[in-house]
Amino acid sequence: DAIAWTPDSSYVWIPTNVDSMTKHGANITFQSALSPEWNLNLGYSWLQQDTTSTSAIEIINPQPNGYRLGLNYAKKNWDVGLNMTLVAGRDLKYYSASNYCVFDFAANYTIDKNLRLYFKMNNITDRAYEIAGSTSPGLYPMPSRSYQLGAKYTF
């Protein structure tokens, strides 16, 4: 059974089995090499879920419609990508917005077979959104714009 969390009379959250859940969905992805260095990927996903439960638990659909777009460049030591995720059709009873669009960027530079430098910027446009819904919309926000700079060494 699927698991949902509900509060008891003391507001202590307890895991509860969902009696039944039916999900219907589809996912389609298109990838294409635009040139030896550039590639493009597009995707769409659709999800509908129906739930019944004796304890009246509501399972919240986080992504009824999901759209993805990615543009990537790779040449010699460089690997760079820009990705967009757009989600639409969410229930305003559980989310602060029915849709959101987030852009992420990543760049890697390989120095040798053991050492790679990287830079990432997530949520470039600093969009306020959440991926977990609740009966108090906006209760579980995702991080604002963030940066990562680092090195990965393997041996």
mmCIF file with all atom_site columns, C-alpha atoms in Angstrom:
data_model
loop_
_atom_site.group_PDB
_atom_site.id
_atom_site.type_symbol
_atom_site.label_atom_id
_atom_site.label_alt_id
_atom_site.label_comp_id
_atom_site.label_asym_id
_atom_site.label_entity_id
_atom_site.label_seq_id
_atom_site.pdbx_PDB_ins_code
_atom_site.Cartn_x
_atom_site.Cartn_y
_atom_site.Cartn_z
_atom_site.occupancy
_atom_site.B_iso_or_equiv
_atom_site.pdbx_formal_charge
_atom_site.auth_seq_id
_atom_site.auth_comp_id
_atom_site.auth_asym_id
_atom_site.auth_atom_id
_atom_site.pdbx_PDB_model_num
ATOM 1   C CA . ASP A 1 1   ? 0.000   0.000  0.000   1.00 0.00 ? 1   ASP A CA 1
ATOM 2   C CA . ALA A 1 2   ? 0.995   3.596  -0.503  1.00 0.00 ? 2   ALA A CA 1
ATOM 3   C CA . ILE A 1 3   ? 1.848   5.532  2.663   1.00 0.00 ? 3   ILE A CA 1
ATOM 4   C CA . ALA A 1 4   ? 0.406   8.905  3.618   1.00 0.00 ? 4   ALA A CA 1
ATOM 5   C CA . TRP A 1 5   ? 1.082   10.990 6.717   1.00 0.00 ? 5   TRP A CA 1
ATOM 6   C CA . THR A 1 6   ? -1.793  12.331 8.814   1.00 0.00 ? 6   THR A CA 1
ATOM 7   C CA . PRO A 1 7   ? -1.876  14.087 12.186  1.00 0.00 ? 7   PRO A CA 1
ATOM 8   C CA . ASP A 1 8   ? -3.634  12.521 15.151  1.00 0.00 ? 8   ASP A CA 1
ATOM 9   C CA . SER A 1 9   ? -5.659  14.547 17.683  1.00 0.00 ? 9   SER A CA 1
ATOM 10  C CA . SER A 1 10  ? -2.374  15.718 19.326  1.00 0.00 ? 10  SER A CA 1
ATOM 11  C CA . TYR A 1 11  ? -0.965  16.834 15.945  1.00 0.00 ? 11  TYR A CA 1
ATOM 12  C CA . VAL A 1 12  ? 1.597   14.035 15.946  1.00 0.00 ? 12  VAL A CA 1
ATOM 13  C CA . TRP A 1 13  ? 2.072   12.869 12.352  1.00 0.00 ? 13  TRP A CA 1
ATOM 14  C CA . ILE A 1 14  ? 1.495   9.147  11.835  1.00 0.00 ? 14  ILE A CA 1
ATOM 15  C CA . PRO A 1 15  ? 2.102   7.022  8.715   1.00 0.00 ? 15  PRO A CA 1
ATOM 16  C CA . THR A 1 16  ? -1.090  5.437  7.395   1.00 0.00 ? 16  THR A CA 1
ATOM 17  C CA . ASN A 1 17  ? -1.668  2.906  4.629   1.00 0.00 ? 17  ASN A CA 1
ATOM 18  C CA . VAL A 1 18  ? -3.718  4.194  1.719   1.00 0.00 ? 18  VAL A CA 1
ATOM 19  C CA . ASP A 1 19  ? -6.395  1.621  0.898   1.00 0.00 ? 19  ASP A CA 1
ATOM 20  C CA . SER A 1 20  ? -5.992  1.945  -2.856  1.00 0.00 ? 20  SER A CA 1
ATOM 21  C CA . MET A 1 21  ? -4.392  4.250  -5.366  1.00 0.00 ? 21  MET A CA 1
ATOM 22  C CA . THR A 1 22  ? -4.627  4.239  -9.119  1.00 0.00 ? 22  THR A CA 1
ATOM 23  C CA . LYS A 1 23  ? -2.191  6.220  -11.233 1.00 0.00 ? 23  LYS A CA 1
ATOM 24  C CA . HIS A 1 24  ? -2.465  6.858  -14.938 1.00 0.00 ? 24  HIS A CA 1
ATOM 25  C CA . GLY A 1 25  ? 0.324   8.577  -16.753 1.00 0.00 ? 25  GLY A CA 1
ATOM 26  C CA . ALA A 1 26  ? 2.425   8.993  -19.817 1.00 0.00 ? 26  ALA A CA 1
ATOM 27  C CA . ASN A 1 27  ? 5.930   10.206 -20.460 1.00 0.00 ? 27  ASN A CA 1
ATOM 28  C CA . ILE A 1 28  ? 7.445   11.183 -23.781 1.00 0.00 ? 28  ILE A CA 1
ATOM 29  C CA . THR A 1 29  ? 11.021  12.310 -24.359 1.00 0.00 ? 29  THR A CA 1
ATOM 30  C CA . PHE A 1 30  ? 12.745  13.533 -27.504 1.00 0.00 ? 30  PHE A CA 1
ATOM 31  C CA . GLN A 1 31  ? 16.541  13.821 -27.769 1.00 0.00 ? 31  GLN A CA 1
ATOM 32  C CA . SER A 1 32  ? 18.482  15.117 -30.718 1.00 0.00 ? 32  SER A CA 1
ATOM 33  C CA . ALA A 1 33  ? 22.067  15.934 -31.532 1.00 0.00 ? 33  ALA A CA 1
ATOM 34  C CA . LEU A 1 34  ? 22.031  19.397 -33.101 1.00 0.00 ? 34  LEU A CA 1
ATOM 35  C CA . SER A 1 35  ? 25.730  19.131 -33.919 1.00 0.00 ? 35  SER A CA 1
ATOM 36  C CA . PRO A 1 36  ? 28.700  17.143 -32.613 1.00 0.00 ? 36  PRO A CA 1
ATOM 37  C CA . GLU A 1 37  ? 28.911  19.536 -29.634 1.00 0.00 ? 37  GLU A CA 1
ATOM 38  C CA . TRP A 1 38  ? 25.264  20.464 -28.993 1.00 0.00 ? 38  TRP A CA 1
ATOM 39  C CA . ASN A 1 39  ? 22.319  18.304 -28.018 1.00 0.00 ? 39  ASN A CA 1
ATOM 40  C CA . LEU A 1 40  ? 18.721  19.046 -27.143 1.00 0.00 ? 40  LEU A CA 1
ATOM 41  C CA . ASN A 1 41  ? 16.199  17.135 -25.094 1.00 0.00 ? 41  ASN A CA 1
ATOM 42  C CA . LEU A 1 42  ? 12.487  17.791 -24.702 1.00 0.00 ? 42  LEU A CA 1
ATOM 43  C CA . GLY A 1 43  ? 10.054  15.962 -22.478 1.00 0.00 ? 43  GLY A CA 1
ATOM 44  C CA . TYR A 1 44  ? 6.470   15.916 -21.328 1.00 0.00 ? 44  TYR A CA 1
ATOM 45  C CA . SER A 1 45  ? 4.873   13.880 -18.562 1.00 0.00 ? 45  SER A CA 1
ATOM 46  C CA . TRP A 1 46  ? 1.261   13.578 -17.506 1.00 0.00 ? 46  TRP A CA 1
ATOM 47  C CA . LEU A 1 47  ? 0.085   12.051 -14.218 1.00 0.00 ? 47  LEU A CA 1
ATOM 48  C CA . GLN A 1 48  ? -3.383  11.523 -12.852 1.00 0.00 ? 48  GLN A CA 1
ATOM 49  C CA . GLN A 1 49  ? -3.918  9.731  -9.591  1.00 0.00 ? 49  GLN A CA 1
ATOM 50  C CA . ASP A 1 50  ? -7.112  8.549  -7.923  1.00 0.00 ? 50  ASP A CA 1
ATOM 51  C CA . THR A 1 51  ? -7.110  7.590  -4.265  1.00 0.00 ? 51  THR A CA 1
ATOM 52  C CA . THR A 1 52  ? -9.622  6.064  -1.912  1.00 0.00 ? 52  THR A CA 1
ATOM 53  C CA . SER A 1 53  ? -9.001  5.551  1.760   1.00 0.00 ? 53  SER A CA 1
ATOM 54  C CA . THR A 1 54  ? -11.053 4.713  4.832   1.00 0.00 ? 54  THR A CA 1
ATOM 55  C CA . SER A 1 55  ? -9.140  7.396  6.740   1.00 0.00 ? 55  SER A CA 1
ATOM 56  C CA . ALA A 1 56  ? -9.964  10.115 4.158   1.00 0.00 ? 56  ALA A CA 1
ATOM 57  C CA . ILE A 1 57  ? -6.297  10.767 3.312   1.00 0.00 ? 57  ILE A CA 1
ATOM 58  C CA . GLU A 1 58  ? -5.743  13.010 0.336   1.00 0.00 ? 58  GLU A CA 1
ATOM 59  C CA . ILE A 1 59  ? -2.764  12.159 -1.847  1.00 0.00 ? 59  ILE A CA 1
ATOM 60  C CA . ILE A 1 60  ? -1.636  15.361 -3.534  1.00 0.00 ? 60  ILE A CA 1
ATOM 61  C CA . ASN A 1 61  ? -0.539  15.200 -7.180  1.00 0.00 ? 61  ASN A CA 1
ATOM 62  C CA . PRO A 1 62  ? 2.733   17.185 -7.391  1.00 0.00 ? 62  PRO A CA 1
ATOM 63  C CA . GLN A 1 63  ? 3.023   17.233 -11.173 1.00 0.00 ? 63  GLN A CA 1
ATOM 64  C CA . PRO A 1 64  ? -0.126  16.728 -13.268 1.00 0.00 ? 64  PRO A CA 1
ATOM 65  C CA . ASN A 1 65  ? 1.712   18.144 -16.315 1.00 0.00 ? 65  ASN A CA 1
ATOM 66  C CA . GLY A 1 66  ? 5.500   18.337 -16.491 1.00 0.00 ? 66  GLY A CA 1
ATOM 67  C CA . TYR A 1 67  ? 7.523   19.886 -19.291 1.00 0.00 ? 67  TYR A CA 1
ATOM 68  C CA . ARG A 1 68  ? 11.310  19.636 -19.606 1.00 0.00 ? 68  ARG A CA 1
ATOM 69  C CA . LEU A 1 69  ? 13.769  21.306 -21.928 1.00 0.00 ? 69  LEU A CA 1
ATOM 70  C CA . GLY A 1 70  ? 17.519  20.814 -21.864 1.00 0.00 ? 70  GLY A CA 1
ATOM 71  C CA . LEU A 1 71  ? 20.292  22.246 -23.981 1.00 0.00 ? 71  LEU A CA 1
ATOM 72  C CA . ASN A 1 72  ? 23.767  20.759 -23.523 1.00 0.00 ? 72  ASN A CA 1
ATOM 73  C CA . TYR A 1 73  ? 27.204  21.519 -24.926 1.00 0.00 ? 73  TYR A CA 1
ATOM 74  C CA . ALA A 1 74  ? 30.209  19.210 -24.710 1.00 0.00 ? 74  ALA A CA 1
ATOM 75  C CA . LYS A 1 75  ? 33.597  19.741 -26.329 1.00 0.00 ? 75  LYS A CA 1
ATOM 76  C CA . LYS A 1 76  ? 37.039  18.628 -25.232 1.00 0.00 ? 76  LYS A CA 1
ATOM 77  C CA . ASN A 1 77  ? 37.209  19.260 -21.482 1.00 0.00 ? 77  ASN A CA 1
ATOM 78  C CA . TRP A 1 78  ? 33.922  21.201 -21.208 1.00 0.00 ? 78  TRP A CA 1
ATOM 79  C CA . ASP A 1 79  ? 30.431  19.930 -20.444 1.00 0.00 ? 79  ASP A CA 1
ATOM 80  C CA . VAL A 1 80  ? 27.764  22.649 -19.982 1.00 0.00 ? 80  VAL A CA 1
ATOM 81  C CA . GLY A 1 81  ? 23.994  22.395 -19.647 1.00 0.00 ? 81  GLY A CA 1
ATOM 82  C CA . LEU A 1 82  ? 20.936  24.562 -19.152 1.00 0.00 ? 82  LEU A CA 1
ATOM 83  C CA . ASN A 1 83  ? 17.727  22.849 -18.068 1.00 0.00 ? 83  ASN A CA 1
ATOM 84  C CA . MET A 1 84  ? 14.179  24.114 -17.671 1.00 0.00 ? 84  MET A CA 1
ATOM 85  C CA . THR A 1 85  ? 11.426  22.381 -15.722 1.00 0.00 ? 85  THR A CA 1
ATOM 86  C CA . LEU A 1 86  ? 7.852   23.645 -16.014 1.00 0.00 ? 86  LEU A CA 1
ATOM 87  C CA . VAL A 1 87  ? 5.023   22.135 -13.984 1.00 0.00 ? 87  VAL A CA 1
ATOM 88  C CA . ALA A 1 88  ? 1.371   23.038 -14.607 1.00 0.00 ? 88  ALA A CA 1
ATOM 89  C CA . GLY A 1 89  ? -2.114  22.047 -13.557 1.00 0.00 ? 89  GLY A CA 1
ATOM 90  C CA . ARG A 1 90  ? -1.599  21.774 -9.796  1.00 0.00 ? 90  ARG A CA 1
ATOM 91  C CA . ASP A 1 91  ? -4.496  22.222 -7.372  1.00 0.00 ? 91  ASP A CA 1
ATOM 92  C CA . LEU A 1 92  ? -4.436  25.627 -5.618  1.00 0.00 ? 92  LEU A CA 1
ATOM 93  C CA . LYS A 1 93  ? -5.983  23.940 -2.590  1.00 0.00 ? 93  LYS A CA 1
ATOM 94  C CA . TYR A 1 94  ? -2.514  22.437 -1.905  1.00 0.00 ? 94  TYR A CA 1
ATOM 95  C CA . TYR A 1 95  ? -0.004  24.694 -3.721  1.00 0.00 ? 95  TYR A CA 1
ATOM 96  C CA . SER A 1 96  ? 0.745   28.420 -3.659  1.00 0.00 ? 96  SER A CA 1
ATOM 97  C CA . ALA A 1 97  ? 0.729   28.444 -7.479  1.00 0.00 ? 97  ALA A CA 1
ATOM 98  C CA . SER A 1 98  ? -0.850  26.150 -10.049 1.00 0.00 ? 98  SER A CA 1
ATOM 99  C CA . ASN A 1 99  ? 2.399   26.220 -12.041 1.00 0.00 ? 99  ASN A CA 1
ATOM 100 C CA . TYR A 1 100 ? 6.084   27.025 -11.771 1.00 0.00 ? 100 TYR A CA 1
ATOM 101 C CA . CYS A 1 101 ? 9.076   27.201 -14.076 1.00 0.00 ? 101 CYS A CA 1
ATOM 102 C CA . VAL A 1 102 ? 12.645  26.665 -12.865 1.00 0.00 ? 102 VAL A CA 1
ATOM 103 C CA . PHE A 1 103 ? 15.953  26.990 -14.734 1.00 0.00 ? 103 PHE A CA 1
ATOM 104 C CA . ASP A 1 104 ? 19.167  25.233 -13.641 1.00 0.00 ? 104 ASP A CA 1
ATOM 105 C CA . PHE A 1 105 ? 22.682  25.583 -15.057 1.00 0.00 ? 105 PHE A CA 1
ATOM 106 C CA . ALA A 1 106 ? 25.705  23.300 -14.687 1.00 0.00 ? 106 ALA A CA 1
ATOM 107 C CA . ALA A 1 107 ? 29.250  23.477 -16.074 1.00 0.00 ? 107 ALA A CA 1
ATOM 108 C CA . ASN A 1 108 ? 32.030  20.929 -15.687 1.00 0.00 ? 108 ASN A CA 1
ATOM 109 C CA . TYR A 1 109 ? 35.663  21.188 -16.693 1.00 0.00 ? 109 TYR A CA 1
ATOM 110 C CA . THR A 1 110 ? 37.725  17.998 -16.724 1.00 0.00 ? 110 THR A CA 1
ATOM 111 C CA . ILE A 1 111 ? 41.376  18.655 -15.883 1.00 0.00 ? 111 ILE A CA 1
ATOM 112 C CA . ASP A 1 112 ? 42.451  15.016 -16.172 1.00 0.00 ? 112 ASP A CA 1
ATOM 113 C CA . LYS A 1 113 ? 40.953  11.544 -15.700 1.00 0.00 ? 113 LYS A CA 1
ATOM 114 C CA . ASN A 1 114 ? 40.875  12.013 -11.912 1.00 0.00 ? 114 ASN A CA 1
ATOM 115 C CA . LEU A 1 115 ? 40.015  15.685 -11.420 1.00 0.00 ? 115 LEU A CA 1
ATOM 116 C CA . ARG A 1 116 ? 36.940  17.609 -12.494 1.00 0.00 ? 116 ARG A CA 1
ATOM 117 C CA . LEU A 1 117 ? 35.889  21.153 -11.538 1.00 0.00 ? 117 LEU A CA 1
ATOM 118 C CA . TYR A 1 118 ? 32.211  22.057 -11.478 1.00 0.00 ? 118 TYR A CA 1
ATOM 119 C CA . PHE A 1 119 ? 29.865  25.012 -11.084 1.00 0.00 ? 119 PHE A CA 1
ATOM 120 C CA . LYS A 1 120 ? 26.100  24.773 -10.618 1.00 0.00 ? 120 LYS A CA 1
ATOM 121 C CA . MET A 1 121 ? 23.408  27.400 -10.315 1.00 0.00 ? 121 MET A CA 1
ATOM 122 C CA . ASN A 1 122 ? 19.981  26.102 -9.323  1.00 0.00 ? 122 ASN A CA 1
ATOM 123 C CA . ASN A 1 123 ? 16.739  28.083 -9.607  1.00 0.00 ? 123 ASN A CA 1
ATOM 124 C CA . ILE A 1 124 ? 18.425  30.819 -11.661 1.00 0.00 ? 124 ILE A CA 1
ATOM 125 C CA . THR A 1 125 ? 15.373  33.092 -11.684 1.00 0.00 ? 125 THR A CA 1
ATOM 126 C CA . ASP A 1 126 ? 14.937  32.702 -7.904  1.00 0.00 ? 126 ASP A CA 1
ATOM 127 C CA . ARG A 1 127 ? 11.394  31.379 -8.301  1.00 0.00 ? 127 ARG A CA 1
ATOM 128 C CA . ALA A 1 128 ? 9.373   30.706 -5.123  1.00 0.00 ? 128 ALA A CA 1
ATOM 129 C CA . TYR A 1 129 ? 7.697   27.301 -5.464  1.00 0.00 ? 129 TYR A CA 1
ATOM 130 C CA . GLU A 1 130 ? 7.149   24.020 -3.700  1.00 0.00 ? 130 GLU A CA 1
ATOM 131 C CA . ILE A 1 131 ? 7.123   20.423 -4.915  1.00 0.00 ? 131 ILE A CA 1
ATOM 132 C CA . ALA A 1 132 ? 5.364   19.028 -1.831  1.00 0.00 ? 132 ALA A CA 1
ATOM 133 C CA . GLY A 1 133 ? 1.799   20.185 -1.394  1.00 0.00 ? 133 GLY A CA 1
ATOM 134 C CA . SER A 1 134 ? -0.106  20.600 1.839   1.00 0.00 ? 134 SER A CA 1
ATOM 135 C CA . THR A 1 135 ? -3.442  21.879 3.100   1.00 0.00 ? 135 THR A CA 1
ATOM 136 C CA . SER A 1 136 ? -1.450  25.006 4.018   1.00 0.00 ? 136 SER A CA 1
ATOM 137 C CA . PRO A 1 137 ? -0.086  26.022 0.574   1.00 0.00 ? 137 PRO A CA 1
ATOM 138 C CA . GLY A 1 138 ? 3.535   27.165 0.611   1.00 0.00 ? 138 GLY A CA 1
ATOM 139 C CA . LEU A 1 139 ? 4.374   25.235 3.778   1.00 0.00 ? 139 LEU A CA 1
ATOM 140 C CA . TYR A 1 140 ? 7.263   23.311 2.144   1.00 0.00 ? 140 TYR A CA 1
ATOM 141 C CA . PRO A 1 141 ? 9.162   25.805 -0.066  1.00 0.00 ? 141 PRO A CA 1
ATOM 142 C CA . MET A 1 142 ? 12.056  24.796 -2.268  1.00 0.00 ? 142 MET A CA 1
ATOM 143 C CA . PRO A 1 143 ? 15.385  26.624 -1.900  1.00 0.00 ? 143 PRO A CA 1
ATOM 144 C CA . SER A 1 144 ? 15.885  29.989 -3.524  1.00 0.00 ? 144 SER A CA 1
ATOM 145 C CA . ARG A 1 145 ? 18.694  30.516 -6.028  1.00 0.00 ? 145 ARG A CA 1
ATOM 146 C CA . SER A 1 146 ? 21.775  28.576 -4.965  1.00 0.00 ? 146 SER A CA 1
ATOM 147 C CA . TYR A 1 147 ? 25.324  28.120 -6.227  1.00 0.00 ? 147 TYR A CA 1
ATOM 148 C CA . GLN A 1 148 ? 27.822  25.298 -5.946  1.00 0.00 ? 148 GLN A CA 1
ATOM 149 C CA . LEU A 1 149 ? 31.470  25.458 -6.851  1.00 0.00 ? 149 LEU A CA 1
ATOM 150 C CA . GLY A 1 150 ? 33.713  22.502 -6.315  1.00 0.00 ? 150 GLY A CA 1
ATOM 151 C CA . ALA A 1 151 ? 36.087  19.844 -7.443  1.00 0.00 ? 151 ALA A CA 1
ATOM 152 C CA . LYS A 1 152 ? 35.630  16.102 -7.710  1.00 0.00 ? 152 LYS A CA 1
ATOM 153 C CA . TYR A 1 153 ? 38.679  13.902 -7.406  1.00 0.00 ? 153 TYR A CA 1
ATOM 154 C CA . THR A 1 154 ? 38.471  10.152 -7.985  1.00 0.00 ? 154 THR A CA 1
ATOM 155 C CA . PHE A 1 155 ? 41.206  7.659  -7.279  1.00 0.00 ? 155 PHE A CA 1
#
